[in-house]
PDB file of C-alpha atoms in Angstrom:
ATOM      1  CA  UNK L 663      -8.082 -16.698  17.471  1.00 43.00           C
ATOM      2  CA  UNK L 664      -8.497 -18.695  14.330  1.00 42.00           C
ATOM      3  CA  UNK L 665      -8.081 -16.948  10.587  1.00 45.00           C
ATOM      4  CA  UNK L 666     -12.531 -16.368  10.070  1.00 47.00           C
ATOM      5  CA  UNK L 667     -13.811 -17.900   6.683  1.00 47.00           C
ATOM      6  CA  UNK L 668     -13.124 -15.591   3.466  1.00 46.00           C
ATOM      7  CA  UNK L 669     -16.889 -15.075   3.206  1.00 44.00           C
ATOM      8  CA  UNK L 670     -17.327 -14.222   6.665  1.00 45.00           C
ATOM      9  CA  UNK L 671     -14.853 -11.363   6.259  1.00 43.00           C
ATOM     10  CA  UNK L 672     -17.060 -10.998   2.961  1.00 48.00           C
ATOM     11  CA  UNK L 673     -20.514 -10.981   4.925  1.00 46.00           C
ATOM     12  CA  UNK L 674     -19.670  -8.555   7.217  1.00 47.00           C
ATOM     13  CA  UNK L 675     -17.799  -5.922   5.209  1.00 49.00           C
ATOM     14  CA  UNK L 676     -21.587  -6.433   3.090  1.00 51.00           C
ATOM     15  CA  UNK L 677     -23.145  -5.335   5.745  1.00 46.00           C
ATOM     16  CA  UNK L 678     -20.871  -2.442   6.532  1.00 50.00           C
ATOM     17  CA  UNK L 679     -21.922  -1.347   3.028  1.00 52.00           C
ATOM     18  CA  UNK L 680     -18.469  -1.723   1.170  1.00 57.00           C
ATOM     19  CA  UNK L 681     -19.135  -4.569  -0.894  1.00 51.00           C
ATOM     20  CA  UNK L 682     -21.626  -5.552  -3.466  1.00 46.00           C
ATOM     21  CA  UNK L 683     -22.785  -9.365  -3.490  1.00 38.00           C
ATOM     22  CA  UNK L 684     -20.170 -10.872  -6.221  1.00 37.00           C
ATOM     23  CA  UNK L 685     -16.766 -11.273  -6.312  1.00 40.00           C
ATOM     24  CA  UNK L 686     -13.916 -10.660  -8.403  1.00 41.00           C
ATOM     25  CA  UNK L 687     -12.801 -14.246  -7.610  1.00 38.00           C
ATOM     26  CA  UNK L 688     -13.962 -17.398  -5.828  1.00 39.00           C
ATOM     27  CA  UNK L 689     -13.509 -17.248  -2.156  1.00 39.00           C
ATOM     28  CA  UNK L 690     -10.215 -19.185  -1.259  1.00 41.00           C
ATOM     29  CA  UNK L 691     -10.470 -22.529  -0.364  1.00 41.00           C
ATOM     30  CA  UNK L 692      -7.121 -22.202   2.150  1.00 39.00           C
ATOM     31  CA  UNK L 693      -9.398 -21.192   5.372  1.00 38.00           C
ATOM     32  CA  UNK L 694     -11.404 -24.104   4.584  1.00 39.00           C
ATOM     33  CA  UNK L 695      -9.288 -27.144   5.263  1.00 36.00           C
ATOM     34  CA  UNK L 696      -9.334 -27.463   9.281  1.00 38.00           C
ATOM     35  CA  UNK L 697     -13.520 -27.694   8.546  1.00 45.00           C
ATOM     36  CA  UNK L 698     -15.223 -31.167   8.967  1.00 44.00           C
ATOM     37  CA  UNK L 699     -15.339 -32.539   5.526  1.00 49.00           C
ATOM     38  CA  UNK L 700     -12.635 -29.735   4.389  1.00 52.00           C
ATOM     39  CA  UNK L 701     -10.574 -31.958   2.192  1.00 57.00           C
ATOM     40  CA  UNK L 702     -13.444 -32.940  -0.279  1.00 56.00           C
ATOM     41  CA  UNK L 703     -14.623 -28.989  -0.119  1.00 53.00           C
ATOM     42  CA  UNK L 704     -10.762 -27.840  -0.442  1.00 76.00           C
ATOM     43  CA  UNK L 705     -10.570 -29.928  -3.416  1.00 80.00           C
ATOM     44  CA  UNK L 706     -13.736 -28.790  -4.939  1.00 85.00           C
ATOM     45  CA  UNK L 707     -13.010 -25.287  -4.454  1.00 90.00           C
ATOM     46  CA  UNK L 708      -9.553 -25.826  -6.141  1.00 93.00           C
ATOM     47  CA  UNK L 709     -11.027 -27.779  -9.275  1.00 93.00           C
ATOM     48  CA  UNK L 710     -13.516 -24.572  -9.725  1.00 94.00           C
ATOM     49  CA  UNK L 711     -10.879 -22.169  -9.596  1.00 95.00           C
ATOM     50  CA  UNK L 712      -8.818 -23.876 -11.899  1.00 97.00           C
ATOM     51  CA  UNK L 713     -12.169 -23.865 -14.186  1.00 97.00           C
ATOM     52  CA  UNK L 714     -12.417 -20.111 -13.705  1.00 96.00           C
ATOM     53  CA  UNK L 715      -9.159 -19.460 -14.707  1.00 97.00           C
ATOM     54  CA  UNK L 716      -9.244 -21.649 -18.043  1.00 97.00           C
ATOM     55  CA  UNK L 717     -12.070 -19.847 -18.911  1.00 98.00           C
ATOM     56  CA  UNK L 718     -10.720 -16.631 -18.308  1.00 97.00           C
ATOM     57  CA  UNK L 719      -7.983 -17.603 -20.450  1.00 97.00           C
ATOM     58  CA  UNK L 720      -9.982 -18.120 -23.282  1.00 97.00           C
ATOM     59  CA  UNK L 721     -11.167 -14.519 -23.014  1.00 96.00           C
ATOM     60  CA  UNK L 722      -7.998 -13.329 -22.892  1.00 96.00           C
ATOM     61  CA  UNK L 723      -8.196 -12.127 -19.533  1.00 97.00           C
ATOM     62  CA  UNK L 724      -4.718 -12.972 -18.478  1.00 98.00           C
ATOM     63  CA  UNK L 725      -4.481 -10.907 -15.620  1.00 98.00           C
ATOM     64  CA  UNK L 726      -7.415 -11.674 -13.926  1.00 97.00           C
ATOM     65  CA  UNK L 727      -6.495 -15.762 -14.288  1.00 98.00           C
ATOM     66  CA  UNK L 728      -2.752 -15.524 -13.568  1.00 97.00           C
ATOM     67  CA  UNK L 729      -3.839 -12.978 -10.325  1.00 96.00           C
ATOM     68  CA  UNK L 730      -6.685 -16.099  -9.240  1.00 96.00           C
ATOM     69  CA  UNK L 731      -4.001 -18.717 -10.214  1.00 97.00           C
ATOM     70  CA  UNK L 732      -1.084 -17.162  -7.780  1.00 96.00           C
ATOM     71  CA  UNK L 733      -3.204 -16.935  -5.400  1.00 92.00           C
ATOM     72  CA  UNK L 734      -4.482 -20.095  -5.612  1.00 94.00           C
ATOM     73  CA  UNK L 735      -0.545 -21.490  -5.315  1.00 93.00           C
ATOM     74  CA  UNK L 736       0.458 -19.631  -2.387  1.00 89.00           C
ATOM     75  CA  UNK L 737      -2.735 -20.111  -0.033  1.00 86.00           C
ATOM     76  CA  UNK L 738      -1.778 -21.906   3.221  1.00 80.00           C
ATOM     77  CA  UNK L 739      -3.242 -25.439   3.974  1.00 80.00           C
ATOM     78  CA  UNK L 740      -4.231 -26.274   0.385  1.00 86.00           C
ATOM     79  CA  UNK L 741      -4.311 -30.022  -0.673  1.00 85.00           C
ATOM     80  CA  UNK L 742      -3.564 -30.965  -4.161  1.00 91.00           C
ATOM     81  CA  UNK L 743      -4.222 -33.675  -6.139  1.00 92.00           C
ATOM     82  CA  UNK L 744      -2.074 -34.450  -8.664  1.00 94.00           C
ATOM     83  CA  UNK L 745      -4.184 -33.932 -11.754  1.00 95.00           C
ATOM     84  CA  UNK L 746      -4.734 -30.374 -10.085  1.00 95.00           C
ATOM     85  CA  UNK L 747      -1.262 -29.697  -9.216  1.00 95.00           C
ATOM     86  CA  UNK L 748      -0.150 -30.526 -12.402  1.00 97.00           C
ATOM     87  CA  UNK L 749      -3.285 -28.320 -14.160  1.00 97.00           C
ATOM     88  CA  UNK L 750      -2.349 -25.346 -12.083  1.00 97.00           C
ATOM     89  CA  UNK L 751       1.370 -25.117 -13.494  1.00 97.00           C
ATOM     90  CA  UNK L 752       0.420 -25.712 -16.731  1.00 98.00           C
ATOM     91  CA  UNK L 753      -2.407 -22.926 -16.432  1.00 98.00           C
ATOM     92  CA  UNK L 754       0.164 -21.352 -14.802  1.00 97.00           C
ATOM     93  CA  UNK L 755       3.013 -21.307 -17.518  1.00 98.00           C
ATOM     94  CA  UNK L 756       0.425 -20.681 -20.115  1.00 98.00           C
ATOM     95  CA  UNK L 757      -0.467 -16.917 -18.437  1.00 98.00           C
ATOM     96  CA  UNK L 758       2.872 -15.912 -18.179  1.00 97.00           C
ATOM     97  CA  UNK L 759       3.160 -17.003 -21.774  1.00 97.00           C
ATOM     98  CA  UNK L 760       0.060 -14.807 -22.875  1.00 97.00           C
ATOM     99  CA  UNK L 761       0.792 -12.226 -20.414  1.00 97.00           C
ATOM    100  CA  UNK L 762       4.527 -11.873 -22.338  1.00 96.00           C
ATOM    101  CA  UNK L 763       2.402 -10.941 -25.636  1.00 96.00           C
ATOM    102  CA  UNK L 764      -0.215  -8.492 -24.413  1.00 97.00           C
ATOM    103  CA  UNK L 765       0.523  -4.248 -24.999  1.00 97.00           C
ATOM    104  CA  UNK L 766       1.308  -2.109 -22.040  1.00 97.00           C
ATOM    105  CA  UNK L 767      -2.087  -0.844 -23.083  1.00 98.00           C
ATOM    106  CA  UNK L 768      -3.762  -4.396 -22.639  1.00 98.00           C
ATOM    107  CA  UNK L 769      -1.858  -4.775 -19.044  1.00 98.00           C
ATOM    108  CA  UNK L 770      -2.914  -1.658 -17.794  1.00 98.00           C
ATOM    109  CA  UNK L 771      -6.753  -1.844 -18.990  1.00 98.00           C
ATOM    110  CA  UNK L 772      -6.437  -5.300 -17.631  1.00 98.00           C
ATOM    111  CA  UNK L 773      -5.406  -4.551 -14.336  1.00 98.00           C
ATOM    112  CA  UNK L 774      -7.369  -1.586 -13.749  1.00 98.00           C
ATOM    113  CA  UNK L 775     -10.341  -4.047 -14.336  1.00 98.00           C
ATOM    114  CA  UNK L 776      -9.614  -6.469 -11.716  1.00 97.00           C
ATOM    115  CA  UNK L 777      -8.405  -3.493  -8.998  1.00 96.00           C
ATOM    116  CA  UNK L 778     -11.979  -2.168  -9.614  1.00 96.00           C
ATOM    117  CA  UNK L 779     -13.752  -5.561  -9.168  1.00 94.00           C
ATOM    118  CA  UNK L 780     -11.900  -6.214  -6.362  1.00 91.00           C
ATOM    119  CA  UNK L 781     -12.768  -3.159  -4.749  1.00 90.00           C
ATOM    120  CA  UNK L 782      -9.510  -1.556  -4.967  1.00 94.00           C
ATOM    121  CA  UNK L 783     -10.217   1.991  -6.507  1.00 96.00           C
ATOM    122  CA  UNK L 784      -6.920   3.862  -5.820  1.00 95.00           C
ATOM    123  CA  UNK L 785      -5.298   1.198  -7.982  1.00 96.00           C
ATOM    124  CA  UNK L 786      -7.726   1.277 -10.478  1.00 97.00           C
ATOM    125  CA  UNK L 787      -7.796   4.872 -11.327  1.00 98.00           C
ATOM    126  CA  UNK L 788      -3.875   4.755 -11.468  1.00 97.00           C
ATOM    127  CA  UNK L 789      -3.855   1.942 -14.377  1.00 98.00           C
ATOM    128  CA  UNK L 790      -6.746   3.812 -16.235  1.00 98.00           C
ATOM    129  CA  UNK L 791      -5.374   7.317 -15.834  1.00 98.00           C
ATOM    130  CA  UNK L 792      -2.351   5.644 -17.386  1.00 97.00           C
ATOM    131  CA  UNK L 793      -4.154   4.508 -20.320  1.00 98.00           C
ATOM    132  CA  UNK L 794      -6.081   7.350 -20.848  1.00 97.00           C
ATOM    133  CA  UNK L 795      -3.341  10.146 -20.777  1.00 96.00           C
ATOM    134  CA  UNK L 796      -0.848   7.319 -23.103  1.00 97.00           C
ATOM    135  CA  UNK L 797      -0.186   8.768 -26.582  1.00 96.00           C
ATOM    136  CA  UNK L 798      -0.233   4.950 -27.535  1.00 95.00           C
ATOM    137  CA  UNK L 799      -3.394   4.293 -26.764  1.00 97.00           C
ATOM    138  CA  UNK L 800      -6.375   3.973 -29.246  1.00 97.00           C
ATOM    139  CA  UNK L 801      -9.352   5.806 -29.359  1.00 97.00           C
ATOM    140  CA  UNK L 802     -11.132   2.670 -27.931  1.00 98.00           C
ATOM    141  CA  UNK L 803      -8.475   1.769 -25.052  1.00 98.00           C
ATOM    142  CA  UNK L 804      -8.853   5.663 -23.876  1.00 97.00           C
ATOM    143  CA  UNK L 805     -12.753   4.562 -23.871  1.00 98.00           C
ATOM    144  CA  UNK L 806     -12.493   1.891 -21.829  1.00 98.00           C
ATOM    145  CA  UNK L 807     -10.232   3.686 -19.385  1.00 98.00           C
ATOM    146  CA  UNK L 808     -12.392   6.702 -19.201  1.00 98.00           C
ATOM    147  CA  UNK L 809     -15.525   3.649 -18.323  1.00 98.00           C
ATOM    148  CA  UNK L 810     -13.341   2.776 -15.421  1.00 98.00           C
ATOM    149  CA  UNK L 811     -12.640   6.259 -14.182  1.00 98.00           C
ATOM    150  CA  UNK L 812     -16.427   6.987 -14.510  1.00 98.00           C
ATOM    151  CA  UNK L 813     -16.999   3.878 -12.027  1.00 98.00           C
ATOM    152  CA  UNK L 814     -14.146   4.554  -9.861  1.00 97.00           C
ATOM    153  CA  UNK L 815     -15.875   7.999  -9.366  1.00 97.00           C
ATOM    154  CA  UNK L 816     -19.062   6.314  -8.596  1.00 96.00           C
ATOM    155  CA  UNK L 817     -18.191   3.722  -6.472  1.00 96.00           C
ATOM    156  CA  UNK L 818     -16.037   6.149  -4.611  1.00 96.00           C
ATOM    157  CA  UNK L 819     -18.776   8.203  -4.139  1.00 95.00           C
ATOM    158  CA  UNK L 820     -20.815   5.532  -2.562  1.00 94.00           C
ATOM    159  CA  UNK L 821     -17.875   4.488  -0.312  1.00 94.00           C
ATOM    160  CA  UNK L 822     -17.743   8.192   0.783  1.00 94.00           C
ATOM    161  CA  UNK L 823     -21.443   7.774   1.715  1.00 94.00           C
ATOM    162  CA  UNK L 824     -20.956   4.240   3.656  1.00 94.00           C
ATOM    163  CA  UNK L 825     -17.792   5.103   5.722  1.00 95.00           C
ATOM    164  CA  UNK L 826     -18.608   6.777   8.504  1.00 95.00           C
ATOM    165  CA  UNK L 827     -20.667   3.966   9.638  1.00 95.00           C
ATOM    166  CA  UNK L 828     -18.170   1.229   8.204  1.00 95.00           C
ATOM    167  CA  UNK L 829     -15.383   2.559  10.324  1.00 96.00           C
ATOM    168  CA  UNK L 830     -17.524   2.096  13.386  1.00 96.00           C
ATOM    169  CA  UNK L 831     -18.200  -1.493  12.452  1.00 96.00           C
ATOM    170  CA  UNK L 832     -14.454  -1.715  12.058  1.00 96.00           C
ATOM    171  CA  UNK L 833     -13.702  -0.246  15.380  1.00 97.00           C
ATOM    172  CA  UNK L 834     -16.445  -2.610  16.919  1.00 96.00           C
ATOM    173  CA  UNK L 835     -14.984  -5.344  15.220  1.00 95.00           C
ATOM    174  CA  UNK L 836     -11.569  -4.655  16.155  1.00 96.00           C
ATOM    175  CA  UNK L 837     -12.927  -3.822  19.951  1.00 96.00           C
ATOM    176  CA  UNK L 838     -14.345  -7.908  20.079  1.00 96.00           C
ATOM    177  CA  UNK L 839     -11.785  -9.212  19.003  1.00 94.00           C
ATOM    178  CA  UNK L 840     -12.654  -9.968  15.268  1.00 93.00           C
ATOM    179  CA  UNK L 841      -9.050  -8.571  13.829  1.00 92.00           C
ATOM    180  CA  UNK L 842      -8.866 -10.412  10.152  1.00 90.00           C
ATOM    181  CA  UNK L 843     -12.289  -8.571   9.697  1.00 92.00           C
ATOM    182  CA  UNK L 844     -11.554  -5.240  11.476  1.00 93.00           C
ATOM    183  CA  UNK L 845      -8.401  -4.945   8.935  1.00 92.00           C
ATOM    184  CA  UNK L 846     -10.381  -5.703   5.591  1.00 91.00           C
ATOM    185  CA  UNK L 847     -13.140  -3.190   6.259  1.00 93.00           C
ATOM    186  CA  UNK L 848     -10.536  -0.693   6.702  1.00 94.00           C
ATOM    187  CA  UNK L 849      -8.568  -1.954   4.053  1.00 91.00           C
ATOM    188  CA  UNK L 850     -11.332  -1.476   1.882  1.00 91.00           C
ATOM    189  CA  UNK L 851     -12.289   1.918   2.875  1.00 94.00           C
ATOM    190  CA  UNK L 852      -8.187   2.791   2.487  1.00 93.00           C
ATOM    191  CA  UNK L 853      -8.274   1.821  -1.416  1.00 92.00           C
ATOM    192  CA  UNK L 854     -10.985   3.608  -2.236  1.00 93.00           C
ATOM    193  CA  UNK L 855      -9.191   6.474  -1.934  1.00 93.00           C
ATOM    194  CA  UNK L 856     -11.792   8.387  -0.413  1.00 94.00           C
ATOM    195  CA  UNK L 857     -10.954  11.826   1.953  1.00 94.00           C
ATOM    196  CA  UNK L 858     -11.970  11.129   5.384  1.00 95.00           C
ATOM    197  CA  UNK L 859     -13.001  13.831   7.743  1.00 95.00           C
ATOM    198  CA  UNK L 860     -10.100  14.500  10.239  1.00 96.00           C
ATOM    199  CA  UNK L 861     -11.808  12.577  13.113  1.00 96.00           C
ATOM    200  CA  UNK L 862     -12.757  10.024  10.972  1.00 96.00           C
ATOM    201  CA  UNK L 863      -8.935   9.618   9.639  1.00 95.00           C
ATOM    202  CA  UNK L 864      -7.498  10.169  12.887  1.00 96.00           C
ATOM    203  CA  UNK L 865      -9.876   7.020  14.063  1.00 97.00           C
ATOM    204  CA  UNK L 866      -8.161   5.090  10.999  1.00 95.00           C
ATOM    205  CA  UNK L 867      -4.801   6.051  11.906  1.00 95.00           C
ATOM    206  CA  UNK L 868      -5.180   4.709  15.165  1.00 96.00           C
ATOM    207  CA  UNK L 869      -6.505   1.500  14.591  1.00 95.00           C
ATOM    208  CA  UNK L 870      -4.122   0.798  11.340  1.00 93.00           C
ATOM    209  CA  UNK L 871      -1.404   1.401  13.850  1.00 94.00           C
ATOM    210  CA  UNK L 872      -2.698  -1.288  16.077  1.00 94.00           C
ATOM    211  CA  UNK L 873      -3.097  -3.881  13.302  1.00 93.00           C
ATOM    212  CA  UNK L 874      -0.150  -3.352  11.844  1.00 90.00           C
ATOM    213  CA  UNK L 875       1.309  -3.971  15.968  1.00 91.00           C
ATOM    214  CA  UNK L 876      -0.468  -7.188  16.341  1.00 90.00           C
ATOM    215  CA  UNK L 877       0.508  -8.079  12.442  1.00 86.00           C
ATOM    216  CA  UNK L 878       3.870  -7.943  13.951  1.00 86.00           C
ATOM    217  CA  UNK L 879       3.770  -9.842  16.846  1.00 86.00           C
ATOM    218  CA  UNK L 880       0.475 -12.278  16.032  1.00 81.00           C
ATOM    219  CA  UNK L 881       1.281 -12.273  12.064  1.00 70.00           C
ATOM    220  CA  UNK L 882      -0.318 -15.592  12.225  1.00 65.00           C
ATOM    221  CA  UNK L 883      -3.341 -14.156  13.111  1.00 66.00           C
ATOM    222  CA  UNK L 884      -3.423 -12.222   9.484  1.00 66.00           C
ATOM    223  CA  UNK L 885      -1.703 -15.423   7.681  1.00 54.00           C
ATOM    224  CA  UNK L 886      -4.067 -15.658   5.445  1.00 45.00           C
ATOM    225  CA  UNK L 887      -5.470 -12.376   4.584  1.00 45.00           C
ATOM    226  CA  UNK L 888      -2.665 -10.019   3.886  1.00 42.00           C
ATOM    227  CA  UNK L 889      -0.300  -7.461   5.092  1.00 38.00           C
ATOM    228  CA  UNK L 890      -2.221  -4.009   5.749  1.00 39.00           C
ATOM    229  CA  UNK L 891       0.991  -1.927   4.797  1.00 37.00           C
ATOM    230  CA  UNK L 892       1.640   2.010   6.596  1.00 31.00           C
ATOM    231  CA  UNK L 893       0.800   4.600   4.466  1.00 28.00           C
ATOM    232  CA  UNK L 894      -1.609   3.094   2.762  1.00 30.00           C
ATOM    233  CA  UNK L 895      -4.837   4.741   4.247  1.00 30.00           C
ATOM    234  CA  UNK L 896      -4.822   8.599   3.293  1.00 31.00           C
ATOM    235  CA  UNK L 897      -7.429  10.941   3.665  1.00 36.00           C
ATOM    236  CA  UNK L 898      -5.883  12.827   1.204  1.00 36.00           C
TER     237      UNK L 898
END
C-alpha cells in the first residue's frame, strides 16, 4: 500500500467529525511527487509554503513558521530548486534567530496556539496551563492562555461528542486496509485528551497496538505521517 494524499487522510478524518475545514498548515507537498505532473505541483506547493512562512515571520509567529519550515525540510521525495533551497535555510536561520529572542511566555503562548490549530488539545492545554499559573506572566499573556483553555474545553467537548462514531470509522478503516488513515483518526481522538468509555478505550488500545506492530515491521507504510507513540492514547 502506497502513503494516501495528506488531504485524503484530511477528508476522511472530516467526515469522522474531528476536523474542521482549515488547516494549521498547507498540506505537504512530499506525498505528491510520484503524481503525474508532481514535480511542477511539488514545486508549487514548496514556493507557497515558503510564502506562508515569510509571512508568518512578519507576525512574529516564529513557532508556527519554524514548525511549517522543518517540516517542510524533512518531508520525503521533495524536489528543490535552488532559489527554494537556498530560501528555506535562510527562512530557516532567521526563526531560530527570532525564536532565540522571544520570552518563555511568548514560546509557550506560541506553541499552545499551533497544538490547538493543529488539533492537538492535550498539548495545548499543557503550554497554556503553563502560562496561566507563571508568576511571570502579564495580565494579558494569562488572558490569552485562559482563551486557549476556554477552546481546548470546547473543542474537547465536541471531540467527546464525535468519538464514538470516529473510532468506528477508524476501526473500518483499519479493517480495509486504509492504515495511514486508521492511525490519524485515532491519533486525533488520542490528543484531545478526551476520557473514553472503557469499551471504547479498550477498542483504542487494541488497534494502537496493531499500528504500532505494523509501524514496526511496514514503517514504510507510515513514512510519511508519523510515529503513533505507546502511551499516548489515555482515557484518563
Amino acid at each position: 500500500m502506497q502513503n494516501c494524499h495528506p488531504q485524503t487522510v484530511r477528508t476522511l478524518m472530516m467526515a469522522a467529525g474531528l476536523v474542521a475545514g482549515s488547516s494549521a498548515f498547507a498540506a505537504p507537498v512530499a506525498a505528491q511527487t510520484t503524481q503525474p505532473g508532481s514535480n511542477d505541483q511539488s514545486s508549487q506547493n514548496v514556493k507557497q509554503q515558503l510564502e506562508q512562512a515569510t509571512e508568518m515571520l512578519a507576525v512574529s509567529k516564529v513557532i508556527k513558521a519554524k514548525a511549517l519550515l522543518s517540516q517542510l525540510a524533512t518531508a520525503p521525495g521533495v524536489t528543490f530548486s535552488d532559489t527554494d533551497r537556498a530560501q528555506l535555510s535562510t527562512l530557516l536561520k532567521s526563526a531560530e534567530a527570532r525564536l532565540k529572542l522571544l520570552s518563555s511566555i511568548e514560546i509557550s503562548l506560541q506553541k499552545a496556539d499551533l497544538a490547538l490549530e493543529s488539533s492537538d488539545l492535550s498539548l495545548a492545554e499543557q503550554h497554556a496551563k503553563a502560562v496561566a499559573t507563571s508568576s511571570k506572566a502579564s495580565a494579558l499573556d494569562q488572558k490569552h492562555a485562559d482563551t486557549i483553555l476556554a477552546s481546548v474545553d470546547g473543542k474537547r467537548r465536541e471531540v467527546a461528542a464525535k468519538a464514538p462514531g470516529a473510532i468506528r470509522s477508524a476501526v473500518n478503516l483499519f479493517d480495509s486496509g486504509k492504515f495511514v488513515e486508521a492511525k490519524a483518526v485515532l491519533e486525533t481522538i488520542s490528543r484531545s485528551g478526551v476520557t473514553l468509555s472503557p469499551d471504547k478505550q479498550q477498542i483504542m488500545d487494541d488497534y494502537q497496538g496493531r499500528i504500532l506492530a505494523l509501524a514496526q515491521t511496514r514503517g514504510e507504510l507510515f513514512a510519511s505521517a508519523g510515529m503513533l507513540q505507546p502511551g499516548v492514547i489515555n482515557g484518563r
